[in-house]
Amino acid sequence: MASLLIPPPSPFEPPSIPYRLLSSPLRFLTQTLYNLILFLRGPSTSKPPSSSQIRIVCISDTHTHKPTFLPQGDVLVHAGDLTSDGTVAEIQDQIDWISSLPYEHKVVIAGNHDSWFDPRARRKTDAGKAPRWGDVHYLQHSSVQLTFPSQAHRQLRFYGAPQVPQCGGEDFAFQYHRSDDAWSYTIPPDVDVLITHTPPRHHLDLPAGLGCDYLSKEVWRVRPKVHIFGHIHASHGRVQVFWDDTQILYEKLCSREVKGVVRDMVAILAWLDMMKLAMYGILSILWYRVWGGDGRGTVMINAALMYRSTGRLGNPAQTVNI
């Protein structure tokens, strides 16, 4: 029982509910209430006609492994950490596997473990080497517009970027100090599907908020239809995000410094914000469920296939139709 009251062995492992309550009851209740509101509210994006739906299969963090099953779809997206050591040999093995899959298009970005892509982290033994991409689209601070002949020649624009807040040594790629802004005005405004390796902060990034604040602000600005990422294995899943007052209050409350039970209990203004969060949440549920309002937001997907820090795949691939 006492083990439930101590922090997890790694910041990348989920804490127990008792530990979360003792650390910050306000943050725990905020996250619980917000997730309940999203569950009751419904989808954040309008459903396309079934005749022209494009199905995206989302994966990330395979770390040299290859899942035995992937669902059918029109395009496969891999959101980084193809490898463990980041060598050209490991990268090429993953590219060859992805290229062999029966999808109309395949889109890949790098993650912090994919060292070769970042010259600062590249191994000397890989000097002068480069992977062969074949029909795989690799995005690094770049975008591609893809056409889907099988879906009435619809087009989608994908943008990918690999950078992550610092989380390892010099052999990790694309790292920046958490206090540095690596995102503002870097994503084109017309992107349909955003692919990053790091999550935006406070969305599928564990209760402590291991994602990036600056990315959150940039996603607020761009508001893509879908945002696919990975990096935080233990937060695999999806969430429907709405760009409204409910989300503003949720992110504000989660960004408060964790100060323990006593300090939380006397934070009167924060509890007032919690009441506002509940009120706005109820209104948003009524808007969708009673008044028939459309969902206008983003589907966020943490596509990590690696199960926590076990070194093995255990999370299923996810799909989204747009």
PDB file of C-alpha atoms in Angstrom:
ATOM      1  CA  MET A   1       0.000   0.000   0.000  1.00  0.00           C
ATOM      2  CA  ALA A   2       2.820   2.391   0.854  1.00  0.00           C
ATOM      3  CA  SER A   3       4.187   1.987  -2.671  1.00  0.00           C
ATOM      4  CA  LEU A   4       1.096   3.783  -4.006  1.00  0.00           C
ATOM      5  CA  LEU A   5       2.165   6.931  -2.155  1.00  0.00           C
ATOM      6  CA  ILE A   6       5.633   7.251  -3.654  1.00  0.00           C
ATOM      7  CA  PRO A   7       6.509   8.728  -7.053  1.00  0.00           C
ATOM      8  CA  PRO A   8       6.961   6.380 -10.027  1.00  0.00           C
ATOM      9  CA  PRO A   9      10.492   5.108 -10.730  1.00  0.00           C
ATOM     10  CA  SER A  10      10.688   7.224 -13.890  1.00  0.00           C
ATOM     11  CA  PRO A  11       8.959  10.443 -14.973  1.00  0.00           C
ATOM     12  CA  PHE A  12       7.862   8.481 -18.056  1.00  0.00           C
ATOM     13  CA  GLU A  13       5.860   6.002 -15.933  1.00  0.00           C
ATOM     14  CA  PRO A  14       2.307   6.811 -14.745  1.00  0.00           C
ATOM     15  CA  PRO A  15       1.890   7.760 -11.061  1.00  0.00           C
ATOM     16  CA  SER A  16      -0.706   6.071  -8.851  1.00  0.00           C
ATOM     17  CA  ILE A  17      -4.009   7.808  -8.099  1.00  0.00           C
ATOM     18  CA  PRO A  18      -3.166   8.208  -4.365  1.00  0.00           C
ATOM     19  CA  TYR A  19       0.141   9.850  -5.287  1.00  0.00           C
ATOM     20  CA  ARG A  20      -1.597  12.213  -7.723  1.00  0.00           C
ATOM     21  CA  LEU A  21      -4.137  13.178  -5.058  1.00  0.00           C
ATOM     22  CA  LEU A  22      -1.439  13.886  -2.479  1.00  0.00           C
ATOM     23  CA  SER A  23       0.707  15.826  -4.945  1.00  0.00           C
ATOM     24  CA  SER A  24      -2.099  18.053  -6.181  1.00  0.00           C
ATOM     25  CA  PRO A  25      -5.782  17.291  -5.569  1.00  0.00           C
ATOM     26  CA  LEU A  26      -6.642  20.336  -7.698  1.00  0.00           C
ATOM     27  CA  ARG A  27      -4.772  19.035 -10.750  1.00  0.00           C
ATOM     28  CA  PHE A  28      -6.161  15.519 -10.272  1.00  0.00           C
ATOM     29  CA  LEU A  29      -9.753  16.784 -10.097  1.00  0.00           C
ATOM     30  CA  THR A  30      -9.163  19.133 -13.046  1.00  0.00           C
ATOM     31  CA  GLN A  31      -7.901  16.312 -15.259  1.00  0.00           C
ATOM     32  CA  THR A  32     -10.685  13.959 -14.150  1.00  0.00           C
ATOM     33  CA  LEU A  33     -13.398  16.571 -14.750  1.00  0.00           C
ATOM     34  CA  TYR A  34     -11.972  17.560 -18.134  1.00  0.00           C
ATOM     35  CA  ASN A  35     -11.823  13.961 -19.342  1.00  0.00           C
ATOM     36  CA  LEU A  36     -15.430  13.432 -18.215  1.00  0.00           C
ATOM     37  CA  ILE A  37     -16.530  16.554 -20.112  1.00  0.00           C
ATOM     38  CA  LEU A  38     -14.794  15.353 -23.284  1.00  0.00           C
ATOM     39  CA  PHE A  39     -16.359  11.894 -22.934  1.00  0.00           C
ATOM     40  CA  LEU A  40     -19.868  13.352 -22.620  1.00  0.00           C
ATOM     41  CA  ARG A  41     -19.373  16.042 -25.219  1.00  0.00           C
ATOM     42  CA  GLY A  42     -18.838  13.899 -28.305  1.00  0.00           C
ATOM     43  CA  PRO A  43     -16.557  14.226 -31.348  1.00  0.00           C
ATOM     44  CA  SER A  44     -14.619  17.437 -31.906  1.00  0.00           C
ATOM     45  CA  THR A  45     -14.712  17.192 -35.702  1.00  0.00           C
ATOM     46  CA  SER A  46     -17.567  16.756 -38.140  1.00  0.00           C
ATOM     47  CA  LYS A  47     -17.784  13.291 -39.664  1.00  0.00           C
ATOM     48  CA  PRO A  48     -17.069  13.239 -43.424  1.00  0.00           C
ATOM     49  CA  PRO A  49     -19.349  11.418 -45.880  1.00  0.00           C
ATOM     50  CA  SER A  50     -18.569   7.695 -45.755  1.00  0.00           C
ATOM     51  CA  SER A  51     -17.965   7.659 -49.505  1.00  0.00           C
ATOM     52  CA  SER A  52     -14.915   9.930 -49.238  1.00  0.00           C
ATOM     53  CA  GLN A  53     -13.421   9.164 -45.834  1.00  0.00           C
ATOM     54  CA  ILE A  54      -9.633   8.929 -45.714  1.00  0.00           C
ATOM     55  CA  ARG A  55      -8.487   6.483 -43.065  1.00  0.00           C
ATOM     56  CA  ILE A  56      -5.194   7.292 -41.352  1.00  0.00           C
ATOM     57  CA  VAL A  57      -3.377   4.496 -39.511  1.00  0.00           C
ATOM     58  CA  CYS A  58      -1.295   6.017 -36.704  1.00  0.00           C
ATOM     59  CA  ILE A  59       1.810   4.452 -35.138  1.00  0.00           C
ATOM     60  CA  SER A  60       4.877   5.702 -33.281  1.00  0.00           C
ATOM     61  CA  ASP A  61       7.717   4.511 -31.048  1.00  0.00           C
ATOM     62  CA  THR A  62       8.302   1.109 -32.621  1.00  0.00           C
ATOM     63  CA  HIS A  63      11.995   1.193 -31.564  1.00  0.00           C
ATOM     64  CA  THR A  64      13.150  -1.333 -34.248  1.00  0.00           C
ATOM     65  CA  HIS A  65      10.148  -3.622 -33.594  1.00  0.00           C
ATOM     66  CA  LYS A  66       7.498  -4.482 -36.181  1.00  0.00           C
ATOM     67  CA  PRO A  67       3.903  -5.064 -35.061  1.00  0.00           C
ATOM     68  CA  THR A  68       2.368  -8.305 -36.265  1.00  0.00           C
ATOM     69  CA  PHE A  69      -0.933  -6.587 -37.112  1.00  0.00           C
ATOM     70  CA  LEU A  70      -1.847  -3.182 -38.494  1.00  0.00           C
ATOM     71  CA  PRO A  71      -5.392  -2.141 -39.494  1.00  0.00           C
ATOM     72  CA  GLN A  72      -6.346  -1.342 -43.062  1.00  0.00           C
ATOM     73  CA  GLY A  73      -6.255   2.265 -44.191  1.00  0.00           C
ATOM     74  CA  ASP A  74      -5.327   4.734 -46.903  1.00  0.00           C
ATOM     75  CA  VAL A  75      -2.206   6.245 -45.325  1.00  0.00           C
ATOM     76  CA  LEU A  76       0.207   5.122 -42.605  1.00  0.00           C
ATOM     77  CA  VAL A  77       1.770   7.747 -40.325  1.00  0.00           C
ATOM     78  CA  HIS A  78       4.773   6.952 -38.109  1.00  0.00           C
ATOM     79  CA  ALA A  79       5.390   9.733 -35.554  1.00  0.00           C
ATOM     80  CA  GLY A  80       9.021   8.983 -34.739  1.00  0.00           C
ATOM     81  CA  ASP A  81      11.358   6.761 -32.725  1.00  0.00           C
ATOM     82  CA  LEU A  82      11.621   4.155 -35.435  1.00  0.00           C
ATOM     83  CA  THR A  83      14.829   2.934 -33.787  1.00  0.00           C
ATOM     84  CA  SER A  84      16.576   2.478 -30.450  1.00  0.00           C
ATOM     85  CA  ASP A  85      20.167   3.455 -31.322  1.00  0.00           C
ATOM     86  CA  GLY A  86      19.462   5.642 -34.349  1.00  0.00           C
ATOM     87  CA  THR A  87      21.906   3.963 -36.737  1.00  0.00           C
ATOM     88  CA  VAL A  88      21.424   3.968 -40.500  1.00  0.00           C
ATOM     89  CA  ALA A  89      21.087   0.172 -40.398  1.00  0.00           C
ATOM     90  CA  GLU A  90      18.209   0.352 -37.898  1.00  0.00           C
ATOM     91  CA  ILE A  91      16.549   3.186 -39.808  1.00  0.00           C
ATOM     92  CA  GLN A  92      16.830   1.343 -43.126  1.00  0.00           C
ATOM     93  CA  ASP A  93      15.309  -1.804 -41.634  1.00  0.00           C
ATOM     94  CA  GLN A  94      12.270   0.174 -40.459  1.00  0.00           C
ATOM     95  CA  ILE A  95      11.951   2.014 -43.790  1.00  0.00           C
ATOM     96  CA  ASP A  96      12.056  -1.261 -45.721  1.00  0.00           C
ATOM     97  CA  TRP A  97       9.333  -2.680 -43.489  1.00  0.00           C
ATOM     98  CA  ILE A  98       7.127   0.431 -43.820  1.00  0.00           C
ATOM     99  CA  SER A  99       7.677   0.525 -47.591  1.00  0.00           C
ATOM    100  CA  SER A 100       6.449  -3.074 -47.865  1.00  0.00           C
ATOM    101  CA  LEU A 101       3.089  -2.276 -46.225  1.00  0.00           C
ATOM    102  CA  PRO A 102      -0.008  -2.036 -48.477  1.00  0.00           C
ATOM    103  CA  TYR A 103      -0.937   1.603 -47.901  1.00  0.00           C
ATOM    104  CA  GLU A 104      -1.511   4.179 -50.628  1.00  0.00           C
ATOM    105  CA  HIS A 105       0.862   6.570 -48.850  1.00  0.00           C
ATOM    106  CA  LYS A 106       3.354   6.306 -45.960  1.00  0.00           C
ATOM    107  CA  VAL A 107       4.538   9.328 -43.975  1.00  0.00           C
ATOM    108  CA  VAL A 108       7.346   9.253 -41.391  1.00  0.00           C
ATOM    109  CA  ILE A 109       9.071  11.686 -39.041  1.00  0.00           C
ATOM    110  CA  ALA A 110      12.036  11.139 -36.717  1.00  0.00           C
ATOM    111  CA  GLY A 111      12.095  11.025 -32.922  1.00  0.00           C
ATOM    112  CA  ASN A 112      14.751  11.617 -30.296  1.00  0.00           C
ATOM    113  CA  HIS A 113      16.058   8.029 -30.606  1.00  0.00           C
ATOM    114  CA  ASP A 114      16.589   8.397 -34.367  1.00  0.00           C
ATOM    115  CA  SER A 115      20.035   9.958 -33.930  1.00  0.00           C
ATOM    116  CA  TRP A 116      21.241   9.841 -37.549  1.00  0.00           C
ATOM    117  CA  PHE A 117      18.771  12.522 -38.650  1.00  0.00           C
ATOM    118  CA  ASP A 118      20.355  15.123 -36.345  1.00  0.00           C
ATOM    119  CA  PRO A 119      24.018  15.836 -37.273  1.00  0.00           C
ATOM    120  CA  ARG A 120      24.717  16.819 -33.648  1.00  0.00           C
ATOM    121  CA  ALA A 121      23.722  13.343 -32.418  1.00  0.00           C
ATOM    122  CA  ARG A 122      24.862  11.241 -35.402  1.00  0.00           C
ATOM    123  CA  ARG A 123      27.338   8.409 -34.749  1.00  0.00           C
ATOM    124  CA  LYS A 124      30.756   8.751 -36.358  1.00  0.00           C
ATOM    125  CA  THR A 125      30.437   5.202 -37.703  1.00  0.00           C
ATOM    126  CA  ASP A 126      27.491   6.390 -39.828  1.00  0.00           C
ATOM    127  CA  ALA A 127      29.404   9.236 -41.476  1.00  0.00           C
ATOM    128  CA  GLY A 128      28.781   9.298 -45.218  1.00  0.00           C
ATOM    129  CA  LYS A 129      25.830   6.909 -44.995  1.00  0.00           C
ATOM    130  CA  ALA A 130      22.172   7.680 -45.705  1.00  0.00           C
ATOM    131  CA  PRO A 131      18.921   5.689 -45.760  1.00  0.00           C
ATOM    132  CA  ARG A 132      17.009   4.963 -48.973  1.00  0.00           C
ATOM    133  CA  TRP A 133      13.384   6.076 -48.722  1.00  0.00           C
ATOM    134  CA  GLY A 134      11.693   4.465 -51.713  1.00  0.00           C
ATOM    135  CA  ASP A 135       8.005   5.450 -51.659  1.00  0.00           C
ATOM    136  CA  VAL A 136       8.066   6.642 -48.022  1.00  0.00           C
ATOM    137  CA  HIS A 137       7.595  10.394 -47.407  1.00  0.00           C
ATOM    138  CA  TYR A 138      10.006  11.683 -44.737  1.00  0.00           C
ATOM    139  CA  LEU A 139       9.075  15.031 -43.175  1.00  0.00           C
ATOM    140  CA  GLN A 140      11.475  17.184 -41.144  1.00  0.00           C
ATOM    141  CA  HIS A 141      10.120  20.695 -40.658  1.00  0.00           C
ATOM    142  CA  SER A 142       8.408  20.187 -43.996  1.00  0.00           C
ATOM    143  CA  SER A 143       5.042  19.324 -45.491  1.00  0.00           C
ATOM    144  CA  VAL A 144       3.602  17.231 -48.281  1.00  0.00           C
ATOM    145  CA  GLN A 145       0.217  17.339 -49.981  1.00  0.00           C
ATOM    146  CA  LEU A 146      -1.058  13.859 -50.801  1.00  0.00           C
ATOM    147  CA  THR A 147      -3.803  12.896 -53.240  1.00  0.00           C
ATOM    148  CA  PHE A 148      -6.015   9.867 -52.652  1.00  0.00           C
ATOM    149  CA  PRO A 149      -7.409   8.559 -55.969  1.00  0.00           C
ATOM    150  CA  SER A 150      -9.345   5.857 -54.113  1.00  0.00           C
ATOM    151  CA  GLN A 151     -11.223   8.561 -52.164  1.00  0.00           C
ATOM    152  CA  ALA A 152     -12.545  10.813 -54.934  1.00  0.00           C
ATOM    153  CA  HIS A 153      -9.053  12.314 -55.399  1.00  0.00           C
ATOM    154  CA  ARG A 154      -9.299  14.157 -52.094  1.00  0.00           C
ATOM    155  CA  GLN A 155      -6.131  15.868 -50.897  1.00  0.00           C
ATOM    156  CA  LEU A 156      -4.656  16.268 -47.416  1.00  0.00           C
ATOM    157  CA  ARG A 157      -1.645  18.291 -46.335  1.00  0.00           C
ATOM    158  CA  PHE A 158       0.684  16.681 -43.774  1.00  0.00           C
ATOM    159  CA  TYR A 159       3.336  18.573 -41.807  1.00  0.00           C
ATOM    160  CA  GLY A 160       5.990  16.888 -39.662  1.00  0.00           C
ATOM    161  CA  ALA A 161       8.553  18.089 -37.106  1.00  0.00           C
ATOM    162  CA  PRO A 162      10.756  15.963 -34.799  1.00  0.00           C
ATOM    163  CA  GLN A 163      12.015  18.290 -32.023  1.00  0.00           C
ATOM    164  CA  VAL A 164      11.419  17.374 -28.352  1.00  0.00           C
ATOM    165  CA  PRO A 165      12.089  19.022 -24.978  1.00  0.00           C
ATOM    166  CA  GLN A 166      15.409  17.792 -23.571  1.00  0.00           C
ATOM    167  CA  CYS A 167      15.059  14.284 -22.177  1.00  0.00           C
ATOM    168  CA  GLY A 168      18.428  12.565 -22.629  1.00  0.00           C
ATOM    169  CA  GLY A 169      22.107  12.820 -23.471  1.00  0.00           C
ATOM    170  CA  GLU A 170      23.988  14.066 -26.515  1.00  0.00           C
ATOM    171  CA  ASP A 171      23.073  10.931 -28.472  1.00  0.00           C
ATOM    172  CA  PHE A 172      19.391  11.976 -28.478  1.00  0.00           C
ATOM    173  CA  ALA A 173      18.269  13.894 -31.554  1.00  0.00           C
ATOM    174  CA  PHE A 174      16.471  17.220 -31.988  1.00  0.00           C
ATOM    175  CA  GLN A 175      16.470  18.221 -28.317  1.00  0.00           C
ATOM    176  CA  TYR A 176      15.922  21.752 -27.039  1.00  0.00           C
ATOM    177  CA  HIS A 177      15.789  23.231 -23.552  1.00  0.00           C
ATOM    178  CA  ARG A 178      12.256  23.238 -22.202  1.00  0.00           C
ATOM    179  CA  SER A 179      12.443  27.001 -21.692  1.00  0.00           C
ATOM    180  CA  ASP A 180      13.292  27.578 -25.382  1.00  0.00           C
ATOM    181  CA  ASP A 181      10.580  28.294 -27.929  1.00  0.00           C
ATOM    182  CA  ALA A 182      11.158  25.813 -30.757  1.00  0.00           C
ATOM    183  CA  TRP A 183       7.652  26.059 -32.231  1.00  0.00           C
ATOM    184  CA  SER A 184       6.101  29.510 -32.630  1.00  0.00           C
ATOM    185  CA  TYR A 185       5.054  30.204 -36.231  1.00  0.00           C
ATOM    186  CA  THR A 186       6.822  27.122 -37.574  1.00  0.00           C
ATOM    187  CA  ILE A 187       3.726  25.199 -38.730  1.00  0.00           C
ATOM    188  CA  PRO A 188       1.929  26.275 -41.926  1.00  0.00           C
ATOM    189  CA  PRO A 189      -1.661  27.404 -41.325  1.00  0.00           C
ATOM    190  CA  ASP A 190      -3.175  25.152 -43.998  1.00  0.00           C
ATOM    191  CA  VAL A 191      -2.051  21.825 -42.508  1.00  0.00           C
ATOM    192  CA  ASP A 192      -4.704  19.111 -42.166  1.00  0.00           C
ATOM    193  CA  VAL A 193      -2.617  16.521 -40.309  1.00  0.00           C
ATOM    194  CA  LEU A 194       0.124  17.626 -37.920  1.00  0.00           C
ATOM    195  CA  ILE A 195       2.784  15.055 -36.973  1.00  0.00           C
ATOM    196  CA  THR A 196       5.180  15.745 -34.102  1.00  0.00           C
ATOM    197  CA  HIS A 197       7.154  13.438 -31.860  1.00  0.00           C
ATOM    198  CA  THR A 198       6.470  15.292 -28.631  1.00  0.00           C
ATOM    199  CA  PRO A 199       2.915  15.827 -27.384  1.00  0.00           C
ATOM    200  CA  PRO A 200       1.548  19.282 -26.658  1.00  0.00           C
ATOM    201  CA  ARG A 201       1.616  19.870 -22.915  1.00  0.00           C
ATOM    202  CA  HIS A 202      -1.289  18.502 -20.847  1.00  0.00           C
ATOM    203  CA  HIS A 203      -2.647  16.351 -23.657  1.00  0.00           C
ATOM    204  CA  LEU A 204      -1.776  12.629 -23.554  1.00  0.00           C
ATOM    205  CA  ASP A 205       1.556  13.359 -21.853  1.00  0.00           C
ATOM    206  CA  LEU A 206       1.019  11.889 -18.325  1.00  0.00           C
ATOM    207  CA  PRO A 207      -0.426  13.903 -15.413  1.00  0.00           C
ATOM    208  CA  ALA A 208       2.852  15.761 -14.822  1.00  0.00           C
ATOM    209  CA  GLY A 209       2.633  17.351 -18.277  1.00  0.00           C
ATOM    210  CA  LEU A 210       5.767  16.161 -20.102  1.00  0.00           C
ATOM    211  CA  GLY A 211       4.760  17.702 -23.423  1.00  0.00           C
ATOM    212  CA  CYS A 212       5.704  21.149 -24.714  1.00  0.00           C
ATOM    213  CA  ASP A 213       3.941  24.407 -23.784  1.00  0.00           C
ATOM    214  CA  TYR A 214       5.151  26.164 -26.923  1.00  0.00           C
ATOM    215  CA  LEU A 215       3.801  23.371 -29.114  1.00  0.00           C
ATOM    216  CA  SER A 216       0.439  23.695 -27.331  1.00  0.00           C
ATOM    217  CA  LYS A 217       0.329  27.393 -28.229  1.00  0.00           C
ATOM    218  CA  GLU A 218       1.278  26.653 -31.830  1.00  0.00           C
ATOM    219  CA  VAL A 219      -1.427  23.993 -32.167  1.00  0.00           C
ATOM    220  CA  TRP A 220      -3.909  26.510 -30.745  1.00  0.00           C
ATOM    221  CA  ARG A 221      -2.895  28.848 -33.586  1.00  0.00           C
ATOM    222  CA  VAL A 222      -3.016  26.293 -36.418  1.00  0.00           C
ATOM    223  CA  ARG A 223      -5.843  23.980 -35.236  1.00  0.00           C
ATOM    224  CA  PRO A 224      -5.297  21.020 -37.573  1.00  0.00           C
ATOM    225  CA  LYS A 225      -7.949  18.373 -38.080  1.00  0.00           C
ATOM    226  CA  VAL A 226      -5.659  15.706 -36.616  1.00  0.00           C
ATOM    227  CA  HIS A 227      -2.510  15.887 -34.482  1.00  0.00           C
ATOM    228  CA  ILE A 228      -0.471  12.658 -34.263  1.00  0.00           C
ATOM    229  CA  PHE A 229       2.462  12.234 -31.858  1.00  0.00           C
ATOM    230  CA  GLY A 230       4.094   9.708 -29.519  1.00  0.00           C
ATOM    231  CA  HIS A 231       7.163   9.902 -27.227  1.00  0.00           C
ATOM    232  CA  ILE A 232       5.242   9.329 -23.952  1.00  0.00           C
ATOM    233  CA  HIS A 233       4.550   5.601 -24.243  1.00  0.00           C
ATOM    234  CA  ALA A 234       2.360   5.399 -21.127  1.00  0.00           C
ATOM    235  CA  SER A 235      -0.099   7.999 -22.484  1.00  0.00           C
ATOM    236  CA  HIS A 236      -1.078   6.036 -25.608  1.00  0.00           C
ATOM    237  CA  GLY A 237      -4.617   6.905 -26.647  1.00  0.00           C
ATOM    238  CA  ARG A 238      -6.677   9.687 -28.168  1.00  0.00           C
ATOM    239  CA  VAL A 239      -8.541  12.769 -27.065  1.00  0.00           C
ATOM    240  CA  GLN A 240     -10.993  15.118 -28.760  1.00  0.00           C
ATOM    241  CA  VAL A 241      -9.853  18.715 -28.285  1.00  0.00           C
ATOM    242  CA  PHE A 242     -12.078  21.795 -28.606  1.00  0.00           C
ATOM    243  CA  TRP A 243     -10.675  25.295 -28.999  1.00  0.00           C
ATOM    244  CA  ASP A 244     -12.860  27.059 -26.451  1.00  0.00           C
ATOM    245  CA  ASP A 245     -13.083  28.415 -22.897  1.00  0.00           C
ATOM    246  CA  THR A 246     -13.254  24.913 -21.434  1.00  0.00           C
ATOM    247  CA  GLN A 247      -9.857  24.058 -22.856  1.00  0.00           C
ATOM    248  CA  ILE A 248      -8.388  27.430 -21.858  1.00  0.00           C
ATOM    249  CA  LEU A 249      -9.350  26.846 -18.227  1.00  0.00           C
ATOM    250  CA  TYR A 250      -8.167  23.234 -18.280  1.00  0.00           C
ATOM    251  CA  GLU A 251      -4.712  24.182 -19.549  1.00  0.00           C
ATOM    252  CA  LYS A 252      -4.501  27.118 -17.131  1.00  0.00           C
ATOM    253  CA  LEU A 253      -5.300  24.914 -14.125  1.00  0.00           C
ATOM    254  CA  CYS A 254      -2.921  22.147 -15.208  1.00  0.00           C
ATOM    255  CA  SER A 255      -0.112  24.666 -15.637  1.00  0.00           C
ATOM    256  CA  ARG A 256      -0.208  25.645 -11.954  1.00  0.00           C
ATOM    257  CA  GLU A 257       2.844  24.662  -9.956  1.00  0.00           C
ATOM    258  CA  VAL A 258       2.299  21.483  -7.918  1.00  0.00           C
ATOM    259  CA  LYS A 259       2.426  22.544  -4.250  1.00  0.00           C
ATOM    260  CA  GLY A 260       0.742  19.725  -2.326  1.00  0.00           C
ATOM    261  CA  VAL A 261      -2.584  19.267  -0.547  1.00  0.00           C
ATOM    262  CA  VAL A 262      -2.466  22.201   1.884  1.00  0.00           C
ATOM    263  CA  ARG A 263      -1.487  24.844  -0.689  1.00  0.00           C
ATOM    264  CA  ASP A 264      -4.087  23.509  -3.125  1.00  0.00           C
ATOM    265  CA  MET A 265      -6.872  23.717  -0.548  1.00  0.00           C
ATOM    266  CA  VAL A 266      -6.341  27.438   0.045  1.00  0.00           C
ATOM    267  CA  ALA A 267      -5.962  28.355  -3.650  1.00  0.00           C
ATOM    268  CA  ILE A 268      -9.346  30.091  -3.801  1.00  0.00           C
ATOM    269  CA  LEU A 269      -8.923  31.601  -7.269  1.00  0.00           C
ATOM    270  CA  ALA A 270      -7.931  28.220  -8.700  1.00  0.00           C
ATOM    271  CA  TRP A 271     -11.036  26.584  -7.226  1.00  0.00           C
ATOM    272  CA  LEU A 272     -13.140  29.351  -8.780  1.00  0.00           C
ATOM    273  CA  ASP A 273     -11.533  28.489 -12.122  1.00  0.00           C
ATOM    274  CA  MET A 274     -12.462  24.861 -11.473  1.00  0.00           C
ATOM    275  CA  MET A 275     -16.101  25.911 -11.006  1.00  0.00           C
ATOM    276  CA  LYS A 276     -15.921  27.854 -14.278  1.00  0.00           C
ATOM    277  CA  LEU A 277     -14.474  24.767 -15.975  1.00  0.00           C
ATOM    278  CA  ALA A 278     -17.463  22.727 -14.781  1.00  0.00           C
ATOM    279  CA  MET A 279     -19.913  25.417 -15.929  1.00  0.00           C
ATOM    280  CA  TYR A 280     -18.369  25.806 -19.385  1.00  0.00           C
ATOM    281  CA  GLY A 281     -18.176  22.025 -19.662  1.00  0.00           C
ATOM    282  CA  ILE A 282     -21.895  21.622 -18.957  1.00  0.00           C
ATOM    283  CA  LEU A 283     -22.742  24.304 -21.526  1.00  0.00           C
ATOM    284  CA  SER A 284     -20.553  22.627 -24.138  1.00  0.00           C
ATOM    285  CA  ILE A 285     -22.250  19.268 -23.527  1.00  0.00           C
ATOM    286  CA  LEU A 286     -25.671  20.890 -23.918  1.00  0.00           C
ATOM    287  CA  TRP A 287     -24.505  22.628 -27.105  1.00  0.00           C
ATOM    288  CA  TYR A 288     -23.643  19.309 -28.719  1.00  0.00           C
ATOM    289  CA  ARG A 289     -26.143  16.890 -27.151  1.00  0.00           C
ATOM    290  CA  VAL A 290     -29.258  19.082 -26.920  1.00  0.00           C
ATOM    291  CA  TRP A 291     -28.868  21.945 -29.379  1.00  0.00           C
ATOM    292  CA  GLY A 292     -27.078  19.938 -32.072  1.00  0.00           C
ATOM    293  CA  GLY A 293     -23.989  22.102 -32.363  1.00  0.00           C
ATOM    294  CA  ASP A 294     -21.159  20.954 -34.611  1.00  0.00           C
ATOM    295  CA  GLY A 295     -17.841  19.809 -33.249  1.00  0.00           C
ATOM    296  CA  ARG A 296     -15.037  22.128 -34.358  1.00  0.00           C
ATOM    297  CA  GLY A 297     -11.710  20.999 -33.035  1.00  0.00           C
ATOM    298  CA  THR A 298      -8.848  18.544 -33.336  1.00  0.00           C
ATOM    299  CA  VAL A 299      -8.412  14.827 -32.790  1.00  0.00           C
ATOM    300  CA  MET A 300      -5.162  14.273 -30.869  1.00  0.00           C
ATOM    301  CA  ILE A 301      -3.606  10.805 -30.991  1.00  0.00           C
ATOM    302  CA  ASN A 302      -0.676   9.495 -28.964  1.00  0.00           C
ATOM    303  CA  ALA A 303       0.277   6.653 -31.291  1.00  0.00           C
ATOM    304  CA  ALA A 304       3.126   5.072 -29.275  1.00  0.00           C
ATOM    305  CA  LEU A 305       3.181   1.288 -29.792  1.00  0.00           C
ATOM    306  CA  MET A 306       5.849   0.617 -27.151  1.00  0.00           C
ATOM    307  CA  TYR A 307       4.217  -0.402 -23.871  1.00  0.00           C
ATOM    308  CA  ARG A 308       5.570   1.951 -21.211  1.00  0.00           C
ATOM    309  CA  SER A 309       9.318   1.312 -20.695  1.00  0.00           C
ATOM    310  CA  THR A 310       9.186  -2.454 -21.186  1.00  0.00           C
ATOM    311  CA  GLY A 311      11.117  -2.561 -24.460  1.00  0.00           C
ATOM    312  CA  ARG A 312       8.283  -4.447 -26.160  1.00  0.00           C
ATOM    313  CA  LEU A 313       5.282  -3.481 -28.252  1.00  0.00           C
ATOM    314  CA  GLY A 314       1.972  -3.667 -26.431  1.00  0.00           C
ATOM    315  CA  ASN A 315      -0.164  -0.702 -27.488  1.00  0.00           C
ATOM    316  CA  PRO A 316      -2.360  -1.163 -30.583  1.00  0.00           C
ATOM    317  CA  ALA A 317      -2.202   1.003 -33.689  1.00  0.00           C
ATOM    318  CA  GLN A 318      -4.967   3.605 -33.918  1.00  0.00           C
ATOM    319  CA  THR A 319      -7.012   4.871 -36.847  1.00  0.00           C
ATOM    320  CA  VAL A 320      -8.864   8.085 -37.582  1.00  0.00           C
ATOM    321  CA  ASN A 321     -11.164   8.937 -40.498  1.00  0.00           C
ATOM    322  CA  ILE A 322     -11.197  12.447 -41.948  1.00  0.00           C
TER     323      ILE A 322
END
